[in-house]
mmCIF file with all atom_site columns, C-alpha atoms in Angstrom:
data_model
loop_
_atom_site.group_PDB
_atom_site.id
_atom_site.type_symbol
_atom_site.label_atom_id
_atom_site.label_alt_id
_atom_site.label_comp_id
_atom_site.label_asym_id
_atom_site.label_entity_id
_atom_site.label_seq_id
_atom_site.pdbx_PDB_ins_code
_atom_site.Cartn_x
_atom_site.Cartn_y
_atom_site.Cartn_z
_atom_site.occupancy
_atom_site.B_iso_or_equiv
_atom_site.pdbx_formal_charge
_atom_site.auth_seq_id
_atom_site.auth_comp_id
_atom_site.auth_asym_id
_atom_site.auth_atom_id
_atom_site.pdbx_PDB_model_num
ATOM 1   C CA . GLY A 1 1   ? 71.164  110.532 97.844  1.00 90.00 ? 1   GLY A CA 1
ATOM 2   C CA . PHE A 1 2   ? 72.924  107.311 99.043  1.00 92.00 ? 2   PHE A CA 1
ATOM 3   C CA . ARG A 1 3   ? 71.070  103.978 99.392  1.00 89.00 ? 3   ARG A CA 1
ATOM 4   C CA . GLY A 1 4   ? 71.652  103.907 102.819 1.00 88.00 ? 4   GLY A CA 1
ATOM 5   C CA . GLU A 1 5   ? 74.166  104.163 105.796 1.00 89.00 ? 5   GLU A CA 1
ATOM 6   C CA . GLN A 1 6   ? 75.194  101.212 108.263 1.00 88.00 ? 6   GLN A CA 1
ATOM 7   C CA . PHE A 1 7   ? 76.722  101.606 111.698 1.00 91.00 ? 7   PHE A CA 1
ATOM 8   C CA . GLY A 1 8   ? 78.629  98.640  113.383 1.00 86.00 ? 8   GLY A CA 1
ATOM 9   C CA . ALA A 1 9   ? 76.741  97.479  116.538 1.00 86.00 ? 9   ALA A CA 1
ATOM 10  C CA . SER A 1 10  ? 79.189  98.457  118.878 1.00 83.00 ? 10  SER A CA 1
ATOM 11  C CA . MET A 1 11  ? 79.806  101.928 117.760 1.00 87.00 ? 11  MET A CA 1
ATOM 12  C CA . PRO A 1 12  ? 78.230  104.653 119.828 1.00 91.00 ? 12  PRO A CA 1
ATOM 13  C CA . GLN A 1 13  ? 75.663  107.323 118.908 1.00 93.00 ? 13  GLN A CA 1
ATOM 14  C CA . THR A 1 14  ? 78.242  110.417 119.128 1.00 93.00 ? 14  THR A CA 1
ATOM 15  C CA . GLU A 1 15  ? 80.648  108.325 117.093 1.00 91.00 ? 15  GLU A CA 1
ATOM 16  C CA . ARG A 1 16  ? 78.088  107.581 114.581 1.00 92.00 ? 16  ARG A CA 1
ATOM 17  C CA . GLN A 1 17  ? 77.550  111.252 114.224 1.00 94.00 ? 17  GLN A CA 1
ATOM 18  C CA . SER A 1 18  ? 80.767  112.066 113.793 1.00 93.00 ? 18  SER A CA 1
ATOM 19  C CA . ASN A 1 19  ? 81.813  109.832 111.161 1.00 91.00 ? 19  ASN A CA 1
ATOM 20  C CA . LEU A 1 20  ? 78.636  110.791 109.149 1.00 92.00 ? 20  LEU A CA 1
ATOM 21  C CA . THR A 1 21  ? 79.324  114.674 109.566 1.00 95.00 ? 21  THR A CA 1
ATOM 22  C CA . GLN A 1 22  ? 83.031  113.999 108.329 1.00 94.00 ? 22  GLN A CA 1
ATOM 23  C CA . ALA A 1 23  ? 81.884  111.804 105.669 1.00 94.00 ? 23  ALA A CA 1
ATOM 24  C CA . TYR A 1 24  ? 79.233  114.602 104.422 1.00 96.00 ? 24  TYR A CA 1
ATOM 25  C CA . ASP A 1 25  ? 81.899  117.344 104.699 1.00 97.00 ? 25  ASP A CA 1
ATOM 26  C CA . ALA A 1 26  ? 84.367  115.114 102.750 1.00 96.00 ? 26  ALA A CA 1
ATOM 27  C CA . LEU A 1 27  ? 81.943  114.082 99.814  1.00 97.00 ? 27  LEU A CA 1
ATOM 28  C CA . MET A 1 28  ? 80.922  117.811 99.341  1.00 97.00 ? 28  MET A CA 1
ATOM 29  C CA . ASP A 1 29  ? 84.719  118.393 98.809  1.00 97.00 ? 29  ASP A CA 1
ATOM 30  C CA . LEU A 1 30  ? 84.739  115.394 96.638  1.00 97.00 ? 30  LEU A CA 1
ATOM 31  C CA . ALA A 1 31  ? 81.965  116.947 94.491  1.00 97.00 ? 31  ALA A CA 1
ATOM 32  C CA . GLY A 1 32  ? 83.842  120.075 93.974  1.00 96.00 ? 32  GLY A CA 1
ATOM 33  C CA . VAL A 1 33  ? 87.136  118.390 92.945  1.00 97.00 ? 33  VAL A CA 1
ATOM 34  C CA . VAL A 1 34  ? 85.134  116.117 90.534  1.00 96.00 ? 34  VAL A CA 1
ATOM 35  C CA . GLY A 1 35  ? 82.797  118.911 89.472  1.00 96.00 ? 35  GLY A CA 1
ATOM 36  C CA . VAL A 1 36  ? 79.381  117.251 89.705  1.00 95.00 ? 36  VAL A CA 1
ATOM 37  C CA . GLN A 1 37  ? 76.414  117.857 91.786  1.00 96.00 ? 37  GLN A CA 1
ATOM 38  C CA . PRO A 1 38  ? 76.746  116.175 95.474  1.00 96.00 ? 38  PRO A CA 1
ATOM 39  C CA . LYS A 1 39  ? 73.792  113.705 94.652  1.00 95.00 ? 39  LYS A CA 1
ATOM 40  C CA . ALA A 1 40  ? 75.650  112.022 91.605  1.00 95.00 ? 40  ALA A CA 1
ATOM 41  C CA . LEU A 1 41  ? 78.387  110.724 93.975  1.00 96.00 ? 41  LEU A CA 1
ATOM 42  C CA . SER A 1 42  ? 75.793  107.929 94.814  1.00 94.00 ? 42  SER A CA 1
ATOM 43  C CA . LEU A 1 43  ? 75.783  106.656 91.393  1.00 92.00 ? 43  LEU A CA 1
ATOM 44  C CA . ASN A 1 44  ? 72.280  106.888 90.808  1.00 89.00 ? 44  ASN A CA 1
ATOM 45  C CA . GLY A 1 45  ? 71.401  105.980 94.441  1.00 91.00 ? 45  GLY A CA 1
ATOM 46  C CA . GLU A 1 46  ? 73.100  102.556 94.026  1.00 90.00 ? 46  GLU A CA 1
ATOM 47  C CA . LEU A 1 47  ? 75.993  103.146 96.568  1.00 92.00 ? 47  LEU A CA 1
ATOM 48  C CA . GLY A 1 48  ? 75.736  102.434 100.347 1.00 91.00 ? 48  GLY A CA 1
ATOM 49  C CA . LEU A 1 49  ? 78.104  103.772 103.091 1.00 91.00 ? 49  LEU A CA 1
ATOM 50  C CA . ALA A 1 50  ? 79.131  101.732 106.190 1.00 90.00 ? 50  ALA A CA 1
ATOM 51  C CA . PHE A 1 51  ? 81.247  102.717 108.953 1.00 90.00 ? 51  PHE A CA 1
ATOM 52  C CA . GLY A 1 52  ? 82.972  99.992  111.069 1.00 81.00 ? 52  GLY A CA 1
ATOM 53  C CA . ALA A 1 53  ? 80.106  97.443  110.019 1.00 69.00 ? 53  ALA A CA 1
ATOM 54  C CA . ARG A 1 54  ? 81.431  95.271  107.481 1.00 61.00 ? 54  ARG A CA 1
ATOM 55  C CA . GLY A 1 55  ? 85.040  94.557  108.042 1.00 55.00 ? 55  GLY A CA 1
ATOM 56  C CA . HIS A 1 56  ? 86.278  90.946  108.937 1.00 52.00 ? 56  HIS A CA 1
ATOM 57  C CA . GLY A 1 57  ? 89.079  91.950  110.989 1.00 50.00 ? 57  GLY A CA 1
ATOM 58  C CA . GLY A 1 58  ? 92.250  89.646  110.915 1.00 48.00 ? 58  GLY A CA 1
ATOM 59  C CA . LYS A 1 59  ? 95.955  90.155  111.475 1.00 49.00 ? 59  LYS A CA 1
ATOM 60  C CA . ASN A 1 60  ? 96.654  92.880  109.002 1.00 50.00 ? 60  ASN A CA 1
ATOM 61  C CA . PRO A 1 61  ? 92.692  94.232  108.093 1.00 47.00 ? 61  PRO A CA 1
ATOM 62  C CA . ALA A 1 62  ? 92.264  96.660  105.672 1.00 51.00 ? 62  ALA A CA 1
ATOM 63  C CA . ALA A 1 63  ? 91.738  100.258 106.428 1.00 46.00 ? 63  ALA A CA 1
ATOM 64  C CA . ALA A 1 64  ? 88.360  100.268 104.137 1.00 47.00 ? 64  ALA A CA 1
ATOM 65  C CA . HIS A 1 65  ? 86.942  98.333  101.324 1.00 52.00 ? 65  HIS A CA 1
ATOM 66  C CA . TYR A 1 66  ? 84.552  98.466  98.566  1.00 55.00 ? 66  TYR A CA 1
ATOM 67  C CA . GLU A 1 67  ? 81.988  95.713  98.021  1.00 57.00 ? 67  GLU A CA 1
ATOM 68  C CA . ARG A 1 68  ? 81.485  95.372  94.357  1.00 63.00 ? 68  ARG A CA 1
ATOM 69  C CA . ASP A 1 69  ? 78.461  93.644  92.595  1.00 53.00 ? 69  ASP A CA 1
ATOM 70  C CA . THR A 1 70  ? 79.232  90.502  90.676  1.00 48.00 ? 70  THR A CA 1
ATOM 71  C CA . THR A 1 71  ? 76.157  89.730  89.237  1.00 49.00 ? 71  THR A CA 1
ATOM 72  C CA . GLY A 1 72  ? 76.594  92.010  86.327  1.00 49.00 ? 72  GLY A CA 1
ATOM 73  C CA . ALA A 1 73  ? 73.108  93.729  87.007  1.00 49.00 ? 73  ALA A CA 1
ATOM 74  C CA . VAL A 1 74  ? 72.645  97.298  86.336  1.00 46.00 ? 74  VAL A CA 1
ATOM 75  C CA . THR A 1 75  ? 70.852  97.586  89.609  1.00 46.00 ? 75  THR A CA 1
ATOM 76  C CA . PRO A 1 76  ? 72.817  95.623  92.081  1.00 50.00 ? 76  PRO A CA 1
ATOM 77  C CA . ASN A 1 77  ? 71.925  94.413  95.609  1.00 53.00 ? 77  ASN A CA 1
ATOM 78  C CA . ARG A 1 78  ? 74.930  95.294  97.127  1.00 68.00 ? 78  ARG A CA 1
ATOM 79  C CA . VAL A 1 79  ? 77.541  97.871  96.376  1.00 87.00 ? 79  VAL A CA 1
ATOM 80  C CA . VAL A 1 80  ? 78.914  99.700  99.557  1.00 88.00 ? 80  VAL A CA 1
ATOM 81  C CA . ILE A 1 81  ? 81.763  101.261 100.528 1.00 88.00 ? 81  ILE A CA 1
ATOM 82  C CA . ASN A 1 82  ? 82.896  100.311 104.267 1.00 88.00 ? 82  ASN A CA 1
ATOM 83  C CA . LEU A 1 83  ? 85.247  102.388 106.503 1.00 88.00 ? 83  LEU A CA 1
ATOM 84  C CA . THR A 1 84  ? 86.738  100.706 109.416 1.00 83.00 ? 84  THR A CA 1
ATOM 85  C CA . ARG A 1 85  ? 86.111  102.069 112.651 1.00 76.00 ? 85  ARG A CA 1
ATOM 86  C CA . LYS A 1 86  ? 90.004  102.555 113.723 1.00 72.00 ? 86  LYS A CA 1
ATOM 87  C CA . ASN A 1 87  ? 91.399  103.163 110.219 1.00 73.00 ? 87  ASN A CA 1
ATOM 88  C CA . GLY A 1 88  ? 88.829  104.208 107.768 1.00 79.00 ? 88  GLY A CA 1
ATOM 89  C CA . ALA A 1 89  ? 89.408  107.980 107.781 1.00 84.00 ? 89  ALA A CA 1
ATOM 90  C CA . GLY A 1 90  ? 91.478  108.995 104.810 1.00 89.00 ? 90  GLY A CA 1
ATOM 91  C CA . SER A 1 91  ? 90.228  106.073 102.522 1.00 90.00 ? 91  SER A CA 1
ATOM 92  C CA . LEU A 1 92  ? 86.773  107.693 101.279 1.00 94.00 ? 92  LEU A CA 1
ATOM 93  C CA . ALA A 1 93  ? 88.319  108.770 97.992  1.00 96.00 ? 93  ALA A CA 1
ATOM 94  C CA . HIS A 1 94  ? 90.197  105.804 97.044  1.00 94.00 ? 94  HIS A CA 1
ATOM 95  C CA . GLU A 1 95  ? 86.874  103.461 97.702  1.00 93.00 ? 95  GLU A CA 1
ATOM 96  C CA . TRP A 1 96  ? 84.716  106.079 95.790  1.00 95.00 ? 96  TRP A CA 1
ATOM 97  C CA . PHE A 1 97  ? 86.906  105.547 92.766  1.00 96.00 ? 97  PHE A CA 1
ATOM 98  C CA . HIS A 1 98  ? 86.698  101.998 93.195  1.00 93.00 ? 98  HIS A CA 1
ATOM 99  C CA . ALA A 1 99  ? 82.734  102.370 93.017  1.00 92.00 ? 99  ALA A CA 1
ATOM 100 C CA . VAL A 1 100 ? 82.932  104.383 89.864  1.00 93.00 ? 100 VAL A CA 1
ATOM 101 C CA . ASP A 1 101 ? 85.205  101.984 88.125  1.00 91.00 ? 101 ASP A CA 1
ATOM 102 C CA . ASN A 1 102 ? 82.700  99.109  88.910  1.00 89.00 ? 102 ASN A CA 1
ATOM 103 C CA . TYR A 1 103 ? 79.700  101.378 88.110  1.00 89.00 ? 103 TYR A CA 1
ATOM 104 C CA . PHE A 1 104 ? 81.183  102.037 84.496  1.00 88.00 ? 104 PHE A CA 1
ATOM 105 C CA . ALA A 1 105 ? 82.313  98.537  84.066  1.00 86.00 ? 105 ALA A CA 1
ATOM 106 C CA . ARG A 1 106 ? 78.696  97.351  84.729  1.00 84.00 ? 106 ARG A CA 1
ATOM 107 C CA . MET A 1 107 ? 76.982  99.796  82.665  1.00 84.00 ? 107 MET A CA 1
ATOM 108 C CA . ARG A 1 108 ? 79.423  98.942  79.666  1.00 79.00 ? 108 ARG A CA 1
ATOM 109 C CA . GLY A 1 109 ? 78.168  95.396  79.983  1.00 71.00 ? 109 GLY A CA 1
ATOM 110 C CA . GLU A 1 110 ? 74.941  96.708  79.250  1.00 65.00 ? 110 GLU A CA 1
ATOM 111 C CA . LYS A 1 111 ? 75.942  99.175  76.488  1.00 70.00 ? 111 LYS A CA 1
ATOM 112 C CA . GLY A 1 112 ? 75.115  102.076 78.637  1.00 75.00 ? 112 GLY A CA 1
ATOM 113 C CA . VAL A 1 113 ? 78.225  103.807 78.490  1.00 87.00 ? 113 VAL A CA 1
ATOM 114 C CA . ARG A 1 114 ? 78.977  106.300 75.585  1.00 90.00 ? 114 ARG A CA 1
ATOM 115 C CA . PRO A 1 115 ? 82.143  105.544 73.560  1.00 91.00 ? 115 PRO A CA 1
ATOM 116 C CA . GLU A 1 116 ? 83.870  108.710 74.693  1.00 94.00 ? 116 GLU A CA 1
ATOM 117 C CA . MET A 1 117 ? 83.795  107.571 78.174  1.00 92.00 ? 117 MET A CA 1
ATOM 118 C CA . VAL A 1 118 ? 85.156  104.217 77.391  1.00 92.00 ? 118 VAL A CA 1
ATOM 119 C CA . ALA A 1 119 ? 88.130  106.053 75.503  1.00 94.00 ? 119 ALA A CA 1
ATOM 120 C CA . ALA A 1 120 ? 88.688  108.634 78.271  1.00 96.00 ? 120 ALA A CA 1
ATOM 121 C CA . PHE A 1 121 ? 89.062  105.881 81.083  1.00 95.00 ? 121 PHE A CA 1
ATOM 122 C CA . LYS A 1 122 ? 91.351  104.039 78.641  1.00 95.00 ? 122 LYS A CA 1
ATOM 123 C CA . GLU A 1 123 ? 93.447  107.057 78.327  1.00 97.00 ? 123 GLU A CA 1
ATOM 124 C CA . LEU A 1 124 ? 93.578  107.473 81.960  1.00 97.00 ? 124 LEU A CA 1
ATOM 125 C CA . MET A 1 125 ? 94.794  103.742 82.406  1.00 97.00 ? 125 MET A CA 1
ATOM 126 C CA . LYS A 1 126 ? 97.395  104.144 79.925  1.00 97.00 ? 126 LYS A CA 1
ATOM 127 C CA . THR A 1 127 ? 98.679  107.625 81.343  1.00 98.00 ? 127 THR A CA 1
ATOM 128 C CA . ILE A 1 128 ? 98.901  105.748 84.731  1.00 97.00 ? 128 ILE A CA 1
ATOM 129 C CA . ASN A 1 129 ? 100.670 102.922 83.043  1.00 96.00 ? 129 ASN A CA 1
ATOM 130 C CA . GLN A 1 130 ? 103.192 105.143 81.277  1.00 96.00 ? 130 GLN A CA 1
ATOM 131 C CA . THR A 1 131 ? 104.558 106.615 84.621  1.00 95.00 ? 131 THR A CA 1
ATOM 132 C CA . GLY A 1 132 ? 106.569 104.814 87.241  1.00 94.00 ? 132 GLY A CA 1
ATOM 133 C CA . ILE A 1 133 ? 103.900 103.955 89.519  1.00 95.00 ? 133 ILE A CA 1
ATOM 134 C CA . ARG A 1 134 ? 103.534 100.593 87.684  1.00 94.00 ? 134 ARG A CA 1
ATOM 135 C CA . GLU A 1 135 ? 107.113 99.530  88.124  1.00 94.00 ? 135 GLU A CA 1
ATOM 136 C CA . ARG A 1 136 ? 107.307 100.879 91.602  1.00 92.00 ? 136 ARG A CA 1
ATOM 137 C CA . SER A 1 137 ? 104.076 98.721  92.629  1.00 93.00 ? 137 SER A CA 1
ATOM 138 C CA . LYS A 1 138 ? 105.574 95.763  91.129  1.00 93.00 ? 138 LYS A CA 1
ATOM 139 C CA . THR A 1 139 ? 108.215 95.967  93.574  1.00 90.00 ? 139 THR A CA 1
ATOM 140 C CA . LEU A 1 140 ? 105.845 96.069  96.376  1.00 88.00 ? 140 LEU A CA 1
ATOM 141 C CA . ASP A 1 141 ? 104.140 93.245  94.801  1.00 92.00 ? 141 ASP A CA 1
ATOM 142 C CA . LYS A 1 142 ? 107.321 90.798  94.791  1.00 91.00 ? 142 LYS A CA 1
ATOM 143 C CA . LYS A 1 143 ? 106.412 90.328  98.769  1.00 87.00 ? 143 LYS A CA 1
ATOM 144 C CA . ARG A 1 144 ? 103.088 88.993  97.980  1.00 89.00 ? 144 ARG A CA 1
ATOM 145 C CA . ILE A 1 145 ? 101.756 86.074  96.579  1.00 91.00 ? 145 ILE A CA 1
ATOM 146 C CA . LYS A 1 146 ? 99.445  87.434  94.360  1.00 93.00 ? 146 LYS A CA 1
ATOM 147 C CA . ASP A 1 147 ? 99.460  91.023  92.606  1.00 94.00 ? 147 ASP A CA 1
ATOM 148 C CA . TYR A 1 148 ? 97.838  93.772  94.576  1.00 92.00 ? 148 TYR A CA 1
ATOM 149 C CA . TRP A 1 149 ? 99.493  96.983  94.159  1.00 93.00 ? 149 TRP A CA 1
ATOM 150 C CA . SER A 1 150 ? 100.060 96.709  90.646  1.00 95.00 ? 150 SER A CA 1
ATOM 151 C CA . THR A 1 151 ? 96.598  95.907  89.509  1.00 95.00 ? 151 THR A CA 1
ATOM 152 C CA . GLY A 1 152 ? 94.927  98.556  87.483  1.00 95.00 ? 152 GLY A CA 1
ATOM 153 C CA . LEU A 1 153 ? 92.130  98.817  89.887  1.00 93.00 ? 153 LEU A CA 1
ATOM 154 C CA . GLU A 1 154 ? 94.496  99.771  92.788  1.00 95.00 ? 154 GLU A CA 1
ATOM 155 C CA . MET A 1 155 ? 96.954  101.956 90.703  1.00 97.00 ? 155 MET A CA 1
ATOM 156 C CA . ALA A 1 156 ? 93.925  104.054 89.509  1.00 97.00 ? 156 ALA A CA 1
ATOM 157 C CA . ALA A 1 157 ? 92.397  104.226 93.129  1.00 96.00 ? 157 ALA A CA 1
ATOM 158 C CA . ARG A 1 158 ? 95.804  105.445 94.460  1.00 95.00 ? 158 ARG A CA 1
ATOM 159 C CA . SER A 1 159 ? 96.404  107.921 91.586  1.00 97.00 ? 159 SER A CA 1
ATOM 160 C CA . PHE A 1 160 ? 92.807  109.336 92.250  1.00 97.00 ? 160 PHE A CA 1
ATOM 161 C CA . GLU A 1 161 ? 93.662  110.031 95.941  1.00 96.00 ? 161 GLU A CA 1
ATOM 162 C CA . SER A 1 162 ? 96.568  112.084 94.972  1.00 96.00 ? 162 SER A CA 1
ATOM 163 C CA . TYR A 1 163 ? 94.646  113.835 92.401  1.00 97.00 ? 163 TYR A CA 1
ATOM 164 C CA . VAL A 1 164 ? 91.992  114.823 94.929  1.00 97.00 ? 164 VAL A CA 1
ATOM 165 C CA . ILE A 1 165 ? 94.941  116.035 97.374  1.00 96.00 ? 165 ILE A CA 1
ATOM 166 C CA . ALA A 1 166 ? 96.210  118.203 94.479  1.00 96.00 ? 166 ALA A CA 1
ATOM 167 C CA . LYS A 1 167 ? 93.087  119.491 93.407  1.00 97.00 ? 167 LYS A CA 1
ATOM 168 C CA . LEU A 1 168 ? 92.128  120.681 97.121  1.00 97.00 ? 168 LEU A CA 1
ATOM 169 C CA . GLN A 1 169 ? 95.691  122.147 97.425  1.00 95.00 ? 169 GLN A CA 1
ATOM 170 C CA . ASP A 1 170 ? 94.872  124.343 94.854  1.00 95.00 ? 170 ASP A CA 1
ATOM 171 C CA . GLN A 1 171 ? 92.229  126.013 96.856  1.00 93.00 ? 171 GLN A CA 1
ATOM 172 C CA . SER A 1 172 ? 94.534  125.805 99.894  1.00 95.00 ? 172 SER A CA 1
ATOM 173 C CA . ALA A 1 173 ? 92.449  123.161 101.305 1.00 95.00 ? 173 ALA A CA 1
ATOM 174 C CA . SER A 1 174 ? 92.713  119.677 102.591 1.00 95.00 ? 174 SER A CA 1
ATOM 175 C CA . ASN A 1 175 ? 90.457  116.994 103.851 1.00 96.00 ? 175 ASN A CA 1
ATOM 176 C CA . ASP A 1 176 ? 92.097  113.747 105.836 1.00 94.00 ? 176 ASP A CA 1
ATOM 177 C CA . TYR A 1 177 ? 88.786  112.099 105.933 1.00 94.00 ? 177 TYR A CA 1
ATOM 178 C CA . LEU A 1 178 ? 88.747  112.100 102.186 1.00 96.00 ? 178 LEU A CA 1
ATOM 179 C CA . ALA A 1 179 ? 92.199  111.329 101.418 1.00 95.00 ? 179 ALA A CA 1
ATOM 180 C CA . ASN A 1 180 ? 95.475  111.076 103.340 1.00 89.00 ? 180 ASN A CA 1
ATOM 181 C CA . VAL A 1 181 ? 98.591  109.841 101.569 1.00 83.00 ? 181 VAL A CA 1
ATOM 182 C CA . VAL A 1 182 ? 101.999 109.349 103.016 1.00 77.00 ? 182 VAL A CA 1
ATOM 183 C CA . ASP A 1 183 ? 104.425 111.801 101.598 1.00 78.00 ? 183 ASP A CA 1
ATOM 184 C CA . GLN A 1 184 ? 107.130 110.401 99.210  1.00 77.00 ? 184 GLN A CA 1
ATOM 185 C CA . SER A 1 185 ? 109.672 111.898 101.405 1.00 74.00 ? 185 SER A CA 1
ATOM 186 C CA . MET A 1 186 ? 108.478 110.161 104.335 1.00 69.00 ? 186 MET A CA 1
ATOM 187 C CA . TYR A 1 187 ? 108.419 106.599 102.514 1.00 70.00 ? 187 TYR A CA 1
ATOM 188 C CA . GLN A 1 188 ? 111.116 104.285 103.892 1.00 63.00 ? 188 GLN A CA 1
ATOM 189 C CA . ILE A 1 189 ? 111.580 102.810 100.232 1.00 66.00 ? 189 ILE A CA 1
ATOM 190 C CA . GLN A 1 190 ? 111.249 105.260 97.550  1.00 63.00 ? 190 GLN A CA 1
ATOM 191 C CA . ALA A 1 191 ? 111.769 102.734 94.738  1.00 73.00 ? 191 ALA A CA 1
ATOM 192 C CA . ALA A 1 192 ? 108.498 101.042 95.934  1.00 82.00 ? 192 ALA A CA 1
ATOM 193 C CA . TYR A 1 193 ? 106.439 104.327 96.484  1.00 89.00 ? 193 TYR A CA 1
ATOM 194 C CA . PRO A 1 194 ? 103.192 103.273 95.121  1.00 91.00 ? 194 PRO A CA 1
ATOM 195 C CA . TYR A 1 195 ? 101.538 106.890 94.588  1.00 94.00 ? 195 TYR A CA 1
ATOM 196 C CA . PRO A 1 196 ? 102.332 109.252 91.750  1.00 94.00 ? 196 PRO A CA 1
ATOM 197 C CA . SER A 1 197 ? 105.637 111.390 92.456  1.00 92.00 ? 197 SER A CA 1
ATOM 198 C CA . MET A 1 198 ? 105.594 115.034 92.177  1.00 91.00 ? 198 MET A CA 1
ATOM 199 C CA . GLY A 1 199 ? 107.064 114.640 88.435  1.00 94.00 ? 199 GLY A CA 1
ATOM 200 C CA . GLU A 1 200 ? 104.226 112.500 87.472  1.00 96.00 ? 200 GLU A CA 1
ATOM 201 C CA . MET A 1 201 ? 101.214 114.539 88.794  1.00 96.00 ? 201 MET A CA 1
ATOM 202 C CA . PRO A 1 202 ? 100.827 116.800 85.921  1.00 97.00 ? 202 PRO A CA 1
ATOM 203 C CA . GLN A 1 203 ? 100.072 114.048 83.469  1.00 97.00 ? 203 GLN A CA 1
ATOM 204 C CA . ILE A 1 204 ? 98.012  112.118 85.936  1.00 97.00 ? 204 ILE A CA 1
ATOM 205 C CA . ARG A 1 205 ? 95.840  115.389 86.752  1.00 97.00 ? 205 ARG A CA 1
ATOM 206 C CA . ALA A 1 206 ? 95.404  115.962 83.005  1.00 98.00 ? 206 ALA A CA 1
ATOM 207 C CA . ALA A 1 207 ? 94.088  112.436 82.589  1.00 98.00 ? 207 ALA A CA 1
ATOM 208 C CA . PHE A 1 208 ? 91.682  112.746 85.643  1.00 98.00 ? 208 PHE A CA 1
ATOM 209 C CA . ASP A 1 209 ? 90.422  116.200 84.584  1.00 98.00 ? 209 ASP A CA 1
ATOM 210 C CA . HIS A 1 210 ? 89.818  114.928 80.926  1.00 98.00 ? 210 HIS A CA 1
ATOM 211 C CA . PHE A 1 211 ? 87.841  111.868 82.452  1.00 97.00 ? 211 PHE A CA 1
ATOM 212 C CA . PHE A 1 212 ? 85.619  113.832 84.507  1.00 97.00 ? 212 PHE A CA 1
ATOM 213 C CA . ASP A 1 213 ? 85.204  116.470 81.797  1.00 96.00 ? 213 ASP A CA 1
ATOM 214 C CA . VAL A 1 214 ? 83.831  113.640 79.753  1.00 95.00 ? 214 VAL A CA 1
#
């Protein structure tokens, strides 16, 4: 149900097929976690998916990014998830939640979102902010000119990654193409771990479960 798929010009056909197959499997797993029909993941057919096609390179390029609509239109011209050729695997869940966040923000602007949905999202963000994620993320942001790790958008997307991993673990499953988070025990500076800790996961899971139930 996606609007379209795009590949970088230099990506060979076999690599294109491999990425498409892995993305399909990952999205099917994601649909099971969220509890929706797979076609719903395309957000009414608005969302596009790109593989190594829309990055800008640079010294420290992002593994993936979401290009959000800035016009405020309910049917935008460009909302797309881009996974980079070398490092995009593992970022799909993160970028998809950015797309969901943006989708509801636009729909809310057109008063097309139920009050219950707005309340569930507010409760989700309140829960995330009440954990230690915010303070640990602020520690990381001290090294940056502009806040990134501690913004609501990023904390929500990273929490969603951990949520997806935990839900798959309930089924003795995992999908590294969908979400792949470095374990806290492997993190060099524990005080700056930007994902939910094991102790924080129960309330994070409950908030996401409620959000998707609504």
